[in-house]
Coordinates of N, CA and C in Angstrom, one line a residue:
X1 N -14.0 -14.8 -25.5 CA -13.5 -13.6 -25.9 C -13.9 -12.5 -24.8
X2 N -13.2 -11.6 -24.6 CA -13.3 -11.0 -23.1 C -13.4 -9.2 -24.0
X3 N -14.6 -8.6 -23.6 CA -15.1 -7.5 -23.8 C -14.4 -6.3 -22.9
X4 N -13.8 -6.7 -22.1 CA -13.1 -5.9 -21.1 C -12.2 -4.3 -21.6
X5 N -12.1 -3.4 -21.3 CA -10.9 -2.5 -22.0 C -10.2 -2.4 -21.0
X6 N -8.9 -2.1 -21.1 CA -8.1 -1.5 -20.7 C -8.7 -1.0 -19.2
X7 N -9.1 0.0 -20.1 CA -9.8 1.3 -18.5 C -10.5 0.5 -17.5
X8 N -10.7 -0.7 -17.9 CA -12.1 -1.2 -17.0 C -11.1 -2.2 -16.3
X9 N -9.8 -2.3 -16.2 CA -9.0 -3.9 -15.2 C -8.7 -2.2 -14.0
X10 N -8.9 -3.5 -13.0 CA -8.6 -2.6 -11.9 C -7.3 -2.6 -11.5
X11 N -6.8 -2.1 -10.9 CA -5.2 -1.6 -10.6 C -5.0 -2.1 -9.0
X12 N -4.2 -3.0 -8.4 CA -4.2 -3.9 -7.8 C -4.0 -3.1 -6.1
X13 N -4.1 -3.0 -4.9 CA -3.7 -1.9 -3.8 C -2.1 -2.3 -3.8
X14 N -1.7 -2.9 -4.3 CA 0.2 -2.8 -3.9 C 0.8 -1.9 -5.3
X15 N -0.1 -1.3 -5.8 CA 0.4 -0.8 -7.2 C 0.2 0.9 -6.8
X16 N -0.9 0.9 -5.8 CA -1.1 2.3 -5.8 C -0.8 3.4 -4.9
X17 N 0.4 2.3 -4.1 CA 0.9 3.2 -2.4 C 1.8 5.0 -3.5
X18 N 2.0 5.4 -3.0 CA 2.7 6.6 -3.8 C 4.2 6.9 -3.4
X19 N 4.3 6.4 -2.0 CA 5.7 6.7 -1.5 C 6.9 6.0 -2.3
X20 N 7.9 6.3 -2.4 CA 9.1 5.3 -2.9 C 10.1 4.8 -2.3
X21 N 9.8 5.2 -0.9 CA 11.0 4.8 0.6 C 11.6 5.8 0.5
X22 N 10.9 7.0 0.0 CA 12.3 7.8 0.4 C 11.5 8.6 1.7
X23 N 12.2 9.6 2.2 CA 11.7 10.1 3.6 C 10.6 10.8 3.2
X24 N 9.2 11.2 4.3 CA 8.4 11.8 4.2 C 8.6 13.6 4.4
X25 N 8.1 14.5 3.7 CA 8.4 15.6 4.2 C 7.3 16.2 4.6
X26 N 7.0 17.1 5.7 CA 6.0 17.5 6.1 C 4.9 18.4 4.9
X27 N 6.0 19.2 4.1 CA 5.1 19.4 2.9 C 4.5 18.3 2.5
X28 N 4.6 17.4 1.9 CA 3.9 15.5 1.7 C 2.6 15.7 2.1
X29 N 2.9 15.5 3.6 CA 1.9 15.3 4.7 C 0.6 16.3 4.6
X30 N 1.2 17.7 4.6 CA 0.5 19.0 4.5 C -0.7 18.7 2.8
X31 N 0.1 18.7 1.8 CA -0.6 18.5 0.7 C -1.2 17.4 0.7
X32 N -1.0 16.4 1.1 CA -1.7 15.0 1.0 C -3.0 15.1 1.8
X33 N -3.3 16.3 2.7 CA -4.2 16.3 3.8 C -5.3 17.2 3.0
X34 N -4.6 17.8 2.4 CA -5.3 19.0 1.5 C -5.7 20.4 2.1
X35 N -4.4 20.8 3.0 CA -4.3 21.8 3.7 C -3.3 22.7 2.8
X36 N -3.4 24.4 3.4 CA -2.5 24.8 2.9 C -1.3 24.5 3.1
X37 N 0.3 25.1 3.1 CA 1.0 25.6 3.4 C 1.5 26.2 4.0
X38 N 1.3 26.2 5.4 CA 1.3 27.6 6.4 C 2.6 27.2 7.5
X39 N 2.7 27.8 8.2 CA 3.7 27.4 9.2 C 3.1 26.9 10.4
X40 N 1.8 27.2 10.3 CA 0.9 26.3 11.5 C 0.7 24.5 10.7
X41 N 0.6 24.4 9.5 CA 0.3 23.1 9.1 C 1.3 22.4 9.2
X42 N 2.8 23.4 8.8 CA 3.9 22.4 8.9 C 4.1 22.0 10.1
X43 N 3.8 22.9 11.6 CA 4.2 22.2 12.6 C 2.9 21.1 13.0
X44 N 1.9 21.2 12.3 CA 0.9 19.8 12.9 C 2.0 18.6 11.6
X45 N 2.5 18.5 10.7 CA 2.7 17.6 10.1 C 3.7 17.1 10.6
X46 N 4.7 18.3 11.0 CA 6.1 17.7 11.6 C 5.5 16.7 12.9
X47 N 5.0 17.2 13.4 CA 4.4 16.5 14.8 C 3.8 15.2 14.6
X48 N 3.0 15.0 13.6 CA 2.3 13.8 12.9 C 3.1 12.6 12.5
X49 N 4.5 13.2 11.6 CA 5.3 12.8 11.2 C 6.6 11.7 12.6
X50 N 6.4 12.8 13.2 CA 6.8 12.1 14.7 C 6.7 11.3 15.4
X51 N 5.2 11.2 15.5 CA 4.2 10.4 16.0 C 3.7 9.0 15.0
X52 N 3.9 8.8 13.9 CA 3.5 8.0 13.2 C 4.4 7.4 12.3
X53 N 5.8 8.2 12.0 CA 6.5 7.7 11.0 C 6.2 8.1 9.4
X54 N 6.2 7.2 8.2 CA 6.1 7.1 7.1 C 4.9 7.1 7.1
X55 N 3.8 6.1 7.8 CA 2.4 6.2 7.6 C 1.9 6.9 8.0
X56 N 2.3 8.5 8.5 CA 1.8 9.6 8.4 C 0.9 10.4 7.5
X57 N 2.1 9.9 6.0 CA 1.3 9.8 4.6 C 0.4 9.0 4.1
X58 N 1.3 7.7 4.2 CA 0.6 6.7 3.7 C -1.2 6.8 4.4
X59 N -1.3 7.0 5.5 CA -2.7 7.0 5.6 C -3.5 7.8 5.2
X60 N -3.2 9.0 4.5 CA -3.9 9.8 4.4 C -4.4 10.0 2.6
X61 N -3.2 9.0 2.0 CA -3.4 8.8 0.2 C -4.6 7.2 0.9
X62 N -4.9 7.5 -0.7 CA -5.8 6.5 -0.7 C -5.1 5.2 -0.8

């Protein structure tokens, strides 16, 4: 018999990407970084986004 709860099974890494194929948007990028909002951050994200694609985000979520 298994003492285990719920809370305590781990959640597997292909369960916990966030994206859903849809396009990245520099806001994404910006919040996922844990920056403000500014028009300086959107042009480092736009730029990042450039440079990297989708995993712009993805690297920056856990």
């Amino acid at each position: 018999m298994s003492t285990a709860q719920p809370e305590d099974r781990v959640t597997p890494d292909a369960l916990l990407h966030a994206r859903t194929g849809t396009e990245v948007a520099p806001e994404d990028v910006v919040l996922a970084a844990g920056r403000d909002v500014t028009p300086e951050s959107l042009e480092w994200a736009r730029r990042k986004i450039e440079a990297e694609g989708a995993a712009a985000l993805d690297k920056l979520l856990p």
